[in-house]
mmCIF file of C-alpha atoms in Angstrom:
data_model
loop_
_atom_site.group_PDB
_atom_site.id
_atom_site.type_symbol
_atom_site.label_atom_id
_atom_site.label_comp_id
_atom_site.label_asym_id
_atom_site.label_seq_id
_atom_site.Cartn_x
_atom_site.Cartn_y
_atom_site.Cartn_z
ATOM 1 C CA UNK A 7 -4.588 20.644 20.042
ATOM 2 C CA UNK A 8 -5.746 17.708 18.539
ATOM 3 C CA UNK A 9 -7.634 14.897 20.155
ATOM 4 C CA UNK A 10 -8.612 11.546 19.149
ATOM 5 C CA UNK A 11 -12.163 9.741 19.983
ATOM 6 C CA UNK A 12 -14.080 6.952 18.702
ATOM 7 C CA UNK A 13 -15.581 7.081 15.156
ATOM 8 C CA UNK A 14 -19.237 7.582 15.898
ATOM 9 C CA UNK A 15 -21.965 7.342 13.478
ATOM 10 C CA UNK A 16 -22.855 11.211 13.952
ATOM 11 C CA UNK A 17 -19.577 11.831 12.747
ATOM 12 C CA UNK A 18 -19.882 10.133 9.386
ATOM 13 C CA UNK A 19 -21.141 13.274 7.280
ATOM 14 C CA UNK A 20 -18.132 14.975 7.793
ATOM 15 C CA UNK A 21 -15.833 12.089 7.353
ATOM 16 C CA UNK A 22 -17.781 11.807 3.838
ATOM 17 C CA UNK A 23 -16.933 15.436 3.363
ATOM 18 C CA UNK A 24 -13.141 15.433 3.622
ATOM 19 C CA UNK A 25 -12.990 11.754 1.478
ATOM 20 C CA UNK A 26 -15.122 13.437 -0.970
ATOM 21 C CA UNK A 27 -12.742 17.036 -0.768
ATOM 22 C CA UNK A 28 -10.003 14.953 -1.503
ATOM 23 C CA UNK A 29 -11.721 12.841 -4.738
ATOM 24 C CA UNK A 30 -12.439 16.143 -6.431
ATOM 25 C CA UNK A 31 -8.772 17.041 -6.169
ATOM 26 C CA UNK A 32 -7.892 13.867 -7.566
ATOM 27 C CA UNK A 33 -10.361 14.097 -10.490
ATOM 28 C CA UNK A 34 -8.227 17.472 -11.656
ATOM 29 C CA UNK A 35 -5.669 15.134 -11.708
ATOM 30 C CA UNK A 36 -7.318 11.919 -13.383
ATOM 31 C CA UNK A 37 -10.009 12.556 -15.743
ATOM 32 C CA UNK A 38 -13.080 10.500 -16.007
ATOM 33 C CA UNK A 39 -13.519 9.152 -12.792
ATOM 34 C CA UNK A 40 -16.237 7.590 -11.137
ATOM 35 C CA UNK A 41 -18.714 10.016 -10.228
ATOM 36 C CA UNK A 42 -19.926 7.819 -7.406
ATOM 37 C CA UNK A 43 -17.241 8.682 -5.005
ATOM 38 C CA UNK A 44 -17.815 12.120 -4.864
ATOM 39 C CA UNK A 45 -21.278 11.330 -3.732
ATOM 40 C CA UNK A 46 -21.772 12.127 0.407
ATOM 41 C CA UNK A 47 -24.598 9.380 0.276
ATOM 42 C CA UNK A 48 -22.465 6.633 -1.447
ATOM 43 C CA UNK A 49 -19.552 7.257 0.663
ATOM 44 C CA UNK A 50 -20.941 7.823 3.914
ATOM 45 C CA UNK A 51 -23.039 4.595 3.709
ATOM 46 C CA UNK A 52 -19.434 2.982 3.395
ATOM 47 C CA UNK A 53 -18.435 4.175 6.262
ATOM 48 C CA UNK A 54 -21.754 3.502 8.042
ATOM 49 C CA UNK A 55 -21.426 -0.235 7.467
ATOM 50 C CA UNK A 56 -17.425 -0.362 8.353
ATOM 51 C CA UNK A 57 -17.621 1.606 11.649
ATOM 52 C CA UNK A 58 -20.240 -1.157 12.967
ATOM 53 C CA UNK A 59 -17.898 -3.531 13.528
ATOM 54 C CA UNK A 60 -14.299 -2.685 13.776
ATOM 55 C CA UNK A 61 -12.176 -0.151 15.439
ATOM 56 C CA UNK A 62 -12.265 3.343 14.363
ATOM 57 C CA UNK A 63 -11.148 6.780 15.503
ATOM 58 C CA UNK A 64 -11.265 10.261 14.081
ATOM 59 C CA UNK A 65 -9.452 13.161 14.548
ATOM 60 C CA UNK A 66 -11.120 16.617 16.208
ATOM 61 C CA UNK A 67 -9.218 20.325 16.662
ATOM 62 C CA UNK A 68 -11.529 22.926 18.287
ATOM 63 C CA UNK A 69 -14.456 20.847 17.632
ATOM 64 C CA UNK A 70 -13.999 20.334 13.980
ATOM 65 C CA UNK A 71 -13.386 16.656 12.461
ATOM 66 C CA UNK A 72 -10.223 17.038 10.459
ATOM 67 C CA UNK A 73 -9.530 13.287 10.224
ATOM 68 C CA UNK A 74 -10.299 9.768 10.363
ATOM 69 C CA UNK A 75 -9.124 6.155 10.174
ATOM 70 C CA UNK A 76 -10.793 2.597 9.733
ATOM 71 C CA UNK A 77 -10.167 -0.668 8.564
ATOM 72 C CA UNK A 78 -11.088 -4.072 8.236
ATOM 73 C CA UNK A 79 -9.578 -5.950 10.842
ATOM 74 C CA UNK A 80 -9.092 -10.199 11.886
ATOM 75 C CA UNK A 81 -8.800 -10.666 8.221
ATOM 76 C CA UNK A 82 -7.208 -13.997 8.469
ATOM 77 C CA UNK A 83 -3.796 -15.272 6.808
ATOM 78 C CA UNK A 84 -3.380 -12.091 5.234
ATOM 79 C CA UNK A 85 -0.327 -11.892 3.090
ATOM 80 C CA UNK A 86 0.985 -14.325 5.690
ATOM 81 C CA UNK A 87 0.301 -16.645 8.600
ATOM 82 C CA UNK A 88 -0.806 -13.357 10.649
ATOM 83 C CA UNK A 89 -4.557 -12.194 10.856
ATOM 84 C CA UNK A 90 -4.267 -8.445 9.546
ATOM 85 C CA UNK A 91 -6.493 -5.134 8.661
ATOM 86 C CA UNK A 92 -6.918 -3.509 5.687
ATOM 87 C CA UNK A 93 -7.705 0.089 4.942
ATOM 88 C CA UNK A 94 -8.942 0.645 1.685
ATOM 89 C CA UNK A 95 -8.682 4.445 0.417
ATOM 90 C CA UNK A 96 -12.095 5.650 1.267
ATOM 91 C CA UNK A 97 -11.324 4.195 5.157
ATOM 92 C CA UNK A 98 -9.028 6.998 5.826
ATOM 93 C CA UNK A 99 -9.126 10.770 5.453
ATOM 94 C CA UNK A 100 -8.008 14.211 6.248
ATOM 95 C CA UNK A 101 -7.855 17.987 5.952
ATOM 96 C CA UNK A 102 -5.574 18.999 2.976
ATOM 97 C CA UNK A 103 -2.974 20.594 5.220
ATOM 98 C CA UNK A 104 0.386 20.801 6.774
ATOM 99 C CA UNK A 105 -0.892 18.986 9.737
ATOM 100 C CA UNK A 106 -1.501 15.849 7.727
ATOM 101 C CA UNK A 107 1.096 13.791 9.315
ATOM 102 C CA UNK A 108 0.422 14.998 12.712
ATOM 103 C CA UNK A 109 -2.854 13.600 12.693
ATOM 104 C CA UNK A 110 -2.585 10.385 10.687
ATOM 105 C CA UNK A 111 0.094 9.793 13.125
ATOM 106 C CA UNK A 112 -2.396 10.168 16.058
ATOM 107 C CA UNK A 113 -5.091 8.179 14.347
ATOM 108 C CA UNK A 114 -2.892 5.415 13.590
ATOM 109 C CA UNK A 115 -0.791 5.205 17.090
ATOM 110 C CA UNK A 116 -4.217 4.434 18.600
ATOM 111 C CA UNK A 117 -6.205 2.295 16.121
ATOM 112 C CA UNK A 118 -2.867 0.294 15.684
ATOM 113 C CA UNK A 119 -2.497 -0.253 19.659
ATOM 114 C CA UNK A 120 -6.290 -2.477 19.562
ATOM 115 C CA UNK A 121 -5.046 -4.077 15.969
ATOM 116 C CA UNK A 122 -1.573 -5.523 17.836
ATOM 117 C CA UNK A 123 -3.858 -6.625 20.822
ATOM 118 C CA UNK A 124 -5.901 -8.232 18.486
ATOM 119 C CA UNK A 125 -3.048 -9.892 17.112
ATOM 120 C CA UNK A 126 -3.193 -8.287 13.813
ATOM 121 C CA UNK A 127 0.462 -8.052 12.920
ATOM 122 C CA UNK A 128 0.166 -7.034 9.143
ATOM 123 C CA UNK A 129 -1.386 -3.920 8.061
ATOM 124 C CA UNK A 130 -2.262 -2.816 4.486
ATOM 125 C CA UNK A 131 -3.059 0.406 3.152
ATOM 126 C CA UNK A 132 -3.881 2.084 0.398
ATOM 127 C CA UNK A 133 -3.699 6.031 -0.574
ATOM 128 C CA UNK A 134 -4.010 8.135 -3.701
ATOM 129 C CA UNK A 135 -0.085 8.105 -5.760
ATOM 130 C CA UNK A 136 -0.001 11.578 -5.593
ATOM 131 C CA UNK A 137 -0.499 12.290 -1.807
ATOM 132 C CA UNK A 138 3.553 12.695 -1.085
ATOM 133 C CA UNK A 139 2.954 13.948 2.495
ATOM 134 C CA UNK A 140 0.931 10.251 2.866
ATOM 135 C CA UNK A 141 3.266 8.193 1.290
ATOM 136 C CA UNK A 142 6.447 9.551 3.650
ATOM 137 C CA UNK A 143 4.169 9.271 6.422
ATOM 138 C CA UNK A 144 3.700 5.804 6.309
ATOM 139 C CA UNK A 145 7.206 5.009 4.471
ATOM 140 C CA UNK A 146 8.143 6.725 8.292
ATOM 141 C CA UNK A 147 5.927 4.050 10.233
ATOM 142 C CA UNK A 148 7.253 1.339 8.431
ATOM 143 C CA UNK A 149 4.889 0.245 5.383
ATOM 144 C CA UNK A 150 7.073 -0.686 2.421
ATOM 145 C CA UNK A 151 5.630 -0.878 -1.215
ATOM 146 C CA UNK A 152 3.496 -3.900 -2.257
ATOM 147 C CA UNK A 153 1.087 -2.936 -5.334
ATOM 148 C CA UNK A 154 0.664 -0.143 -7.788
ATOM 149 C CA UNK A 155 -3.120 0.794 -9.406
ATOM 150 C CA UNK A 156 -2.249 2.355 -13.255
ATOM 151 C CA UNK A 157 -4.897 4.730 -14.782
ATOM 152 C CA UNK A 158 -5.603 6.095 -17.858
ATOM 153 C CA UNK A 159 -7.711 7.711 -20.124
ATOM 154 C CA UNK A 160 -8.693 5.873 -23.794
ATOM 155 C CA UNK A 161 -6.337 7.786 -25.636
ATOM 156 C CA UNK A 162 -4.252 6.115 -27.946
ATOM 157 C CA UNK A 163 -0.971 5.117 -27.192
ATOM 158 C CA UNK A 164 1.798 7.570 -29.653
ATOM 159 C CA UNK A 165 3.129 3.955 -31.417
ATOM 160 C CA UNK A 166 3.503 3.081 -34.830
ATOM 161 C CA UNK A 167 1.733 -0.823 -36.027
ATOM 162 C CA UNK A 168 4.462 -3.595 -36.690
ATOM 163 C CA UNK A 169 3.510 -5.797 -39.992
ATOM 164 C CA UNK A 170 5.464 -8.590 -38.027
ATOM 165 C CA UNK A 171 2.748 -9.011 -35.458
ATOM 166 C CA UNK A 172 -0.707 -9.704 -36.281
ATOM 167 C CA UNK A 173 -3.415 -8.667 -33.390
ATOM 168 C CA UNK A 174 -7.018 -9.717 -32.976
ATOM 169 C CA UNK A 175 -9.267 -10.680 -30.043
ATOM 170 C CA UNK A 176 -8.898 -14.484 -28.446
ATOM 171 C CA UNK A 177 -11.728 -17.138 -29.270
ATOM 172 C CA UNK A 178 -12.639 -20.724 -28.433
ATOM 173 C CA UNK A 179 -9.695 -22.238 -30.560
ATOM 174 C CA UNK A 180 -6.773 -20.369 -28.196
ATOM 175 C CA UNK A 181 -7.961 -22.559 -25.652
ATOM 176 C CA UNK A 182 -5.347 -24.547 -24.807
ATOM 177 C CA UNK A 183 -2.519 -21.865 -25.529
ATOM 178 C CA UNK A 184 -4.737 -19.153 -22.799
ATOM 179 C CA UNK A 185 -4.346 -22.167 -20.462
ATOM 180 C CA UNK A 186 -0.228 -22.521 -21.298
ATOM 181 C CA UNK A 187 -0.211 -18.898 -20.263
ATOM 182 C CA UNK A 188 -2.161 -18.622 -17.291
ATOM 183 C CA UNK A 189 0.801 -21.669 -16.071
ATOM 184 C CA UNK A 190 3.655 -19.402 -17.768
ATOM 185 C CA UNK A 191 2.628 -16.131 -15.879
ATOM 186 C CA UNK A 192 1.834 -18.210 -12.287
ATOM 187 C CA UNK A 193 5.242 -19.130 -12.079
ATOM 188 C CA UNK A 194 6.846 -15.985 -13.009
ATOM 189 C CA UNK A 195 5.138 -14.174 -10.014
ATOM 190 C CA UNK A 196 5.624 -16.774 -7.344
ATOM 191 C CA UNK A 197 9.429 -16.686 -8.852
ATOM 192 C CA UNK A 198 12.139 -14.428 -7.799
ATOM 193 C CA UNK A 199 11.940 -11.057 -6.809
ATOM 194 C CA UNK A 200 8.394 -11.000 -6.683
ATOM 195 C CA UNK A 201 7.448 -14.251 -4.801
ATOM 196 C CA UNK A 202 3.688 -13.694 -4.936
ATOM 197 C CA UNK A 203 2.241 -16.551 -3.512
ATOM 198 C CA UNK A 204 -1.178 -17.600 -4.804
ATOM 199 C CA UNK A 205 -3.122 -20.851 -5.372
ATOM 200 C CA UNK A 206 -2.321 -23.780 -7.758
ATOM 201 C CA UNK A 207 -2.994 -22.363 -11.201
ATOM 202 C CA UNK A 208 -4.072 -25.638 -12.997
ATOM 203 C CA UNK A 209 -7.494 -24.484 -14.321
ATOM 204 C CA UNK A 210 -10.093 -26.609 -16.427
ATOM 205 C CA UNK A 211 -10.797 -25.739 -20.086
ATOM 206 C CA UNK A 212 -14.412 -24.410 -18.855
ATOM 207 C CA UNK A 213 -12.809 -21.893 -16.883
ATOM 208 C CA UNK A 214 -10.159 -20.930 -18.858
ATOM 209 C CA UNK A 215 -12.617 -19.964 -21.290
ATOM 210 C CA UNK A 216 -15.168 -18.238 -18.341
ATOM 211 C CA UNK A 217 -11.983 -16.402 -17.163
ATOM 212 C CA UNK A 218 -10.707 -15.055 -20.957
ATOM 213 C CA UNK A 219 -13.701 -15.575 -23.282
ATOM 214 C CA UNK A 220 -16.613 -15.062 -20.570
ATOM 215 C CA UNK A 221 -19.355 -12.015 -21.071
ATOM 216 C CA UNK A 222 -17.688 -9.698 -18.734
ATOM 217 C CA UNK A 223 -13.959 -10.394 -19.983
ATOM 218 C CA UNK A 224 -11.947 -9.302 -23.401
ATOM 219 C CA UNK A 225 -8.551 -10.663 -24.393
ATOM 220 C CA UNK A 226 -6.272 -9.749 -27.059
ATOM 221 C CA UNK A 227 -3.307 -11.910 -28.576
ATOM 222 C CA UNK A 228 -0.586 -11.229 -30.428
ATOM 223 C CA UNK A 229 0.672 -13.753 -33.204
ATOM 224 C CA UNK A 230 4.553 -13.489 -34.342
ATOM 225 C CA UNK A 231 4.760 -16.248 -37.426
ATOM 226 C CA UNK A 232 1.527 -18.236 -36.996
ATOM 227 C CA UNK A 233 2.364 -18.729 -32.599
ATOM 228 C CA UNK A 234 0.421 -16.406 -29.859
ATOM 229 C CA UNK A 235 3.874 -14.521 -27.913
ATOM 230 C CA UNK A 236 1.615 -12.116 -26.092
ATOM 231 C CA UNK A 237 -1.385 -11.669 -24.166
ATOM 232 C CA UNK A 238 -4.011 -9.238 -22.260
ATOM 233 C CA UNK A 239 -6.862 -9.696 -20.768
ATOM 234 C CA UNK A 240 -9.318 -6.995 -19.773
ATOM 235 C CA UNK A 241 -12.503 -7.106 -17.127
ATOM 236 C CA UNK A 242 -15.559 -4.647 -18.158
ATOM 237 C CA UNK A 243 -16.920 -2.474 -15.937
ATOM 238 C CA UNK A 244 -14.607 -3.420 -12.853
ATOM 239 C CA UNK A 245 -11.242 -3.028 -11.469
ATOM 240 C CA UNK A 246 -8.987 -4.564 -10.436
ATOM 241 C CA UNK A 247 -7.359 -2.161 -8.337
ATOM 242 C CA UNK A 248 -8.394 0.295 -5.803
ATOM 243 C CA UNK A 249 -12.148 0.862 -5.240
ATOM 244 C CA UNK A 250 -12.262 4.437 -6.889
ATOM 245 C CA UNK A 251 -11.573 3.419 -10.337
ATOM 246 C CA UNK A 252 -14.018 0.313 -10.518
ATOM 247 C CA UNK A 253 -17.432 1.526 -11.935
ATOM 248 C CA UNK A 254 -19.416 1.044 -15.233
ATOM 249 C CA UNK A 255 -16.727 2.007 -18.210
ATOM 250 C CA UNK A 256 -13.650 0.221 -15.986
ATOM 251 C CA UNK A 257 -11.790 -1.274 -18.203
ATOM 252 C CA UNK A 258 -9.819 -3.636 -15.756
ATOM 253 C CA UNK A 259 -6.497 -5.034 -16.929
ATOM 254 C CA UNK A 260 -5.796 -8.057 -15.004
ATOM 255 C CA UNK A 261 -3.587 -10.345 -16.977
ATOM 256 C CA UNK A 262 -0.567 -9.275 -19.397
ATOM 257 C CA UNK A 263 1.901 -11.837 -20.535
ATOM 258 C CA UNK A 264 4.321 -11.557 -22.790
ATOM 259 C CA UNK A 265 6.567 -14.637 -23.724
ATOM 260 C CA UNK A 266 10.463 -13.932 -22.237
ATOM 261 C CA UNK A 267 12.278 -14.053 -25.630
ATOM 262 C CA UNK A 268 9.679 -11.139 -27.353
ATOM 263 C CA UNK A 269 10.236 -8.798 -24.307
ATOM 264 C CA UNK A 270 11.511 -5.201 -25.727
ATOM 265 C CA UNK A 271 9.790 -6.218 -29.175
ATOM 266 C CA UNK A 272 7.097 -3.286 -28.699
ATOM 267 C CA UNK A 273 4.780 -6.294 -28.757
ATOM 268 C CA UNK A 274 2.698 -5.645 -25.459
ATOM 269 C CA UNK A 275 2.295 -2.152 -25.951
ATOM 270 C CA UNK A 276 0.295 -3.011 -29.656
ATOM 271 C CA UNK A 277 -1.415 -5.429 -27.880
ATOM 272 C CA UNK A 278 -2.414 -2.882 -25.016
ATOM 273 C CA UNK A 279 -3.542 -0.489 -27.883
ATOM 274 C CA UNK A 280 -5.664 -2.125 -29.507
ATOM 275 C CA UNK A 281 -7.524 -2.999 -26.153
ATOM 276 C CA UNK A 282 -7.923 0.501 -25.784
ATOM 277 C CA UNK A 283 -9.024 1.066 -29.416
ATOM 278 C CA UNK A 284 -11.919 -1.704 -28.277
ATOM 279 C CA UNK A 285 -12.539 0.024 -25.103
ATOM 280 C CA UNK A 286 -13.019 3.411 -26.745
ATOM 281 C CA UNK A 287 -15.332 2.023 -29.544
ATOM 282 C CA UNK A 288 -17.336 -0.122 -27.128
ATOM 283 C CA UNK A 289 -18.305 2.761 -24.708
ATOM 284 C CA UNK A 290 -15.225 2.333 -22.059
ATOM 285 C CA UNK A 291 -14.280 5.398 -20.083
ATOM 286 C CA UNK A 292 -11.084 4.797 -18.497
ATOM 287 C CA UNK A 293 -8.627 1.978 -18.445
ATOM 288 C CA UNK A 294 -6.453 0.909 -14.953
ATOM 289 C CA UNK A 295 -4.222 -1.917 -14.092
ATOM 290 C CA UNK A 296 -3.184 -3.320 -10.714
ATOM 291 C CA UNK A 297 0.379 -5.183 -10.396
ATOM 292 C CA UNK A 298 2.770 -5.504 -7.683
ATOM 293 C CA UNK A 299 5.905 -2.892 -7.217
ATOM 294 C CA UNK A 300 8.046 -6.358 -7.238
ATOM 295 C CA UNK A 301 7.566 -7.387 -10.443
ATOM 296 C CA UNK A 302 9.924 -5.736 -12.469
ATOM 297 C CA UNK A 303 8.690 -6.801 -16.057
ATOM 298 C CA UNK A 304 5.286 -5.135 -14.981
ATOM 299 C CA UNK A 305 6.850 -2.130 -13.443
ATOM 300 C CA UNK A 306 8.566 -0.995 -16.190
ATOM 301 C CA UNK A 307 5.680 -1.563 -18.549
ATOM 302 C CA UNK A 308 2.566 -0.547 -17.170
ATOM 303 C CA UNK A 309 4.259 2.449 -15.941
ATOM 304 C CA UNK A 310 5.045 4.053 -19.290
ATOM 305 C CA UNK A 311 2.012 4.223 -20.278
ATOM 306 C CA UNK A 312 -0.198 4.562 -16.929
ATOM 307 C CA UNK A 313 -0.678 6.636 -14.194
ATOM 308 C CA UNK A 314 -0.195 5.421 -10.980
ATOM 309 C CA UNK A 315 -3.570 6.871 -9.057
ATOM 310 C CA UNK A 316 -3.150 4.457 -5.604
ATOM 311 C CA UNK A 317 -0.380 2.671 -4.168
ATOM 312 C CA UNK A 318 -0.816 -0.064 -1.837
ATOM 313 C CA UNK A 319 1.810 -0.315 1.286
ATOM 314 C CA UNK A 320 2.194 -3.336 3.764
ATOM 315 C CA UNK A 321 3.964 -3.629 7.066
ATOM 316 C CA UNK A 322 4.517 -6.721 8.909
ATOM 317 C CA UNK A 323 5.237 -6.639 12.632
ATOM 318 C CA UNK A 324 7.041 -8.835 14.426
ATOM 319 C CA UNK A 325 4.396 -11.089 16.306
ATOM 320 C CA UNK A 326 6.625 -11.634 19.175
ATOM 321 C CA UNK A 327 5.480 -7.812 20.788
ATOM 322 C CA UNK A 328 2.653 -10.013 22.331
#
């Protein structure tokens, strides 16, 4: 039988144990990962400091742990009016067995009870892509869909060069163009079907040029007849994206725009090469991307040439239950 009790600090070693079982798995998977998050101290420390101060139960059979589940919760207007909680993918854990839904579902019917009295009605997740049994679990409470982390090795991407475009790295003189396409790419995710809201996007020049051109960033244009058409912009050594992936060697997509009428050009994807041909001759190890399942342009990009290693899922409940 299994039972349910409050997550306790003397039962953070073994909550480390199964997160870190399950990151091994996952690096057989997705090579080059972080080697911090197979480390018991690293993670359990995690745990330490999130157990402190909000609710958190794991999950005991014959007095072995074989689960657990945390979260931050009373985040405030989270994706919405509502407070919420958020569990990232070290917050949550279990033996690698057929019982897997039986005891997230236990863990989650009672942490979820104290988040709806708390009046958090939206609830975020997010799991490894390849944990099916996870992903119908929480497809069966409710979550749908909300962002996808890509990740991939520095390999090259199997495409040929196009004399028509002419790549090379962004500088002080793009300026004002960066800025036109920070606005362009703003309104296509707050626009239809993806309907991301965010904050105003009007930027000064001085951070335009922090957020493309600053120490920790790299961008790549593409020209096509003397005008930039496409764009991407790279972090070093962070995400964005799930916690697992961001390390020294990230190489963190977090902007790709490509100009509507160059779409299906094979533009982006020389772009997004030649960021990885940087990345691999400056020392990079791996390269992910976080974007949300709604945007379609992204979806069908990002996807063909990275693996999707977490997926994000959100479920909004109605806040008349109080």
């Amino acid at each position: 039988m299994i039972e349910v009790f409050k997550f306790k600090p003397e039962h953070v070693v073994n909550a480390a144990k199964l997160f870190v079982e399950g990151y091994k798995r996952l690096g057989k998977t997705y090579l080059d990962l972080p080697s911090k998050y197979g480390d018991l101290y690293f993670v359990g420390s995690k745990l330490v400091n999130i157990i402190k101060e909000n609710p958190s139960f794991v999950a005991v059979r014959n007095g072995e742990l074989i689960g657990y589940l945390t979260g931050f919760a009373n985040i405030p207007s989270l994706k919405g009016r509502s407070m919420g909680v958020y569990i990232p993918e070290w917050a949550h854990g279990s033996i690698n067995t057929k019982d897997k839904e039986k005891i997230y579902s236990k863990l989650y019917s009672h942490l979820s009870k104290i988040w709806i009295a708390e009046k958090n009605y939206t609830h975020l997740i997010t799991y490894y892509g390849e944990d099916v049994k996870l992903n119908a679990q929480f497809h069966k409470f409710g979550f749908g869909l909300l962002v996808i982390d890509g990740y991939r090795t520095l390999t090259p991407l199997k495409i040929n060069d196009n004399p028509a475009f002419y790549i090379r790295q962004a500088k002080k003189e793009d300026l004002r163009i960066l800025s036109h396409f920070n606005e362009l790419i703003y309104k296509h995710l707050r626009d239809a079907p993806t309907f991301l809201y965010s904050s105003p996007s009007q930027k000064s020049l001085e951070e335009i040029e922090k957020n493309f051109l600053g120490s920790n960033r790299i961008t790549f244009v593409a020209e096509h007849e003397g005008k930039i058409v496409s764009i991407i912009r790279a972090m070093l050594n962070e995400g964005p994206g799930c916690e697992v992936v961001q390390d020294t060697g990230t190489l963190g997509v977090n902007f790709g725009y490509t100009l509507p009428e160059m779409r299906g050009s094979g533009i982006a994807s020389l772009v997004l090469n030649k960021l990885i041909e940087w990345g691999k001759k400056n020392d990079m190890k791996r390269c992910v991307v976080d974007f949300e399942s709604q945007n379609i342009e992204a979806y069908n990009f990002w996807l063909r040439y990275f693996q999707p290693i977490c997926y994000s899922g959100i479920r909004k409940i109605d806040d008349r239950i109080e």
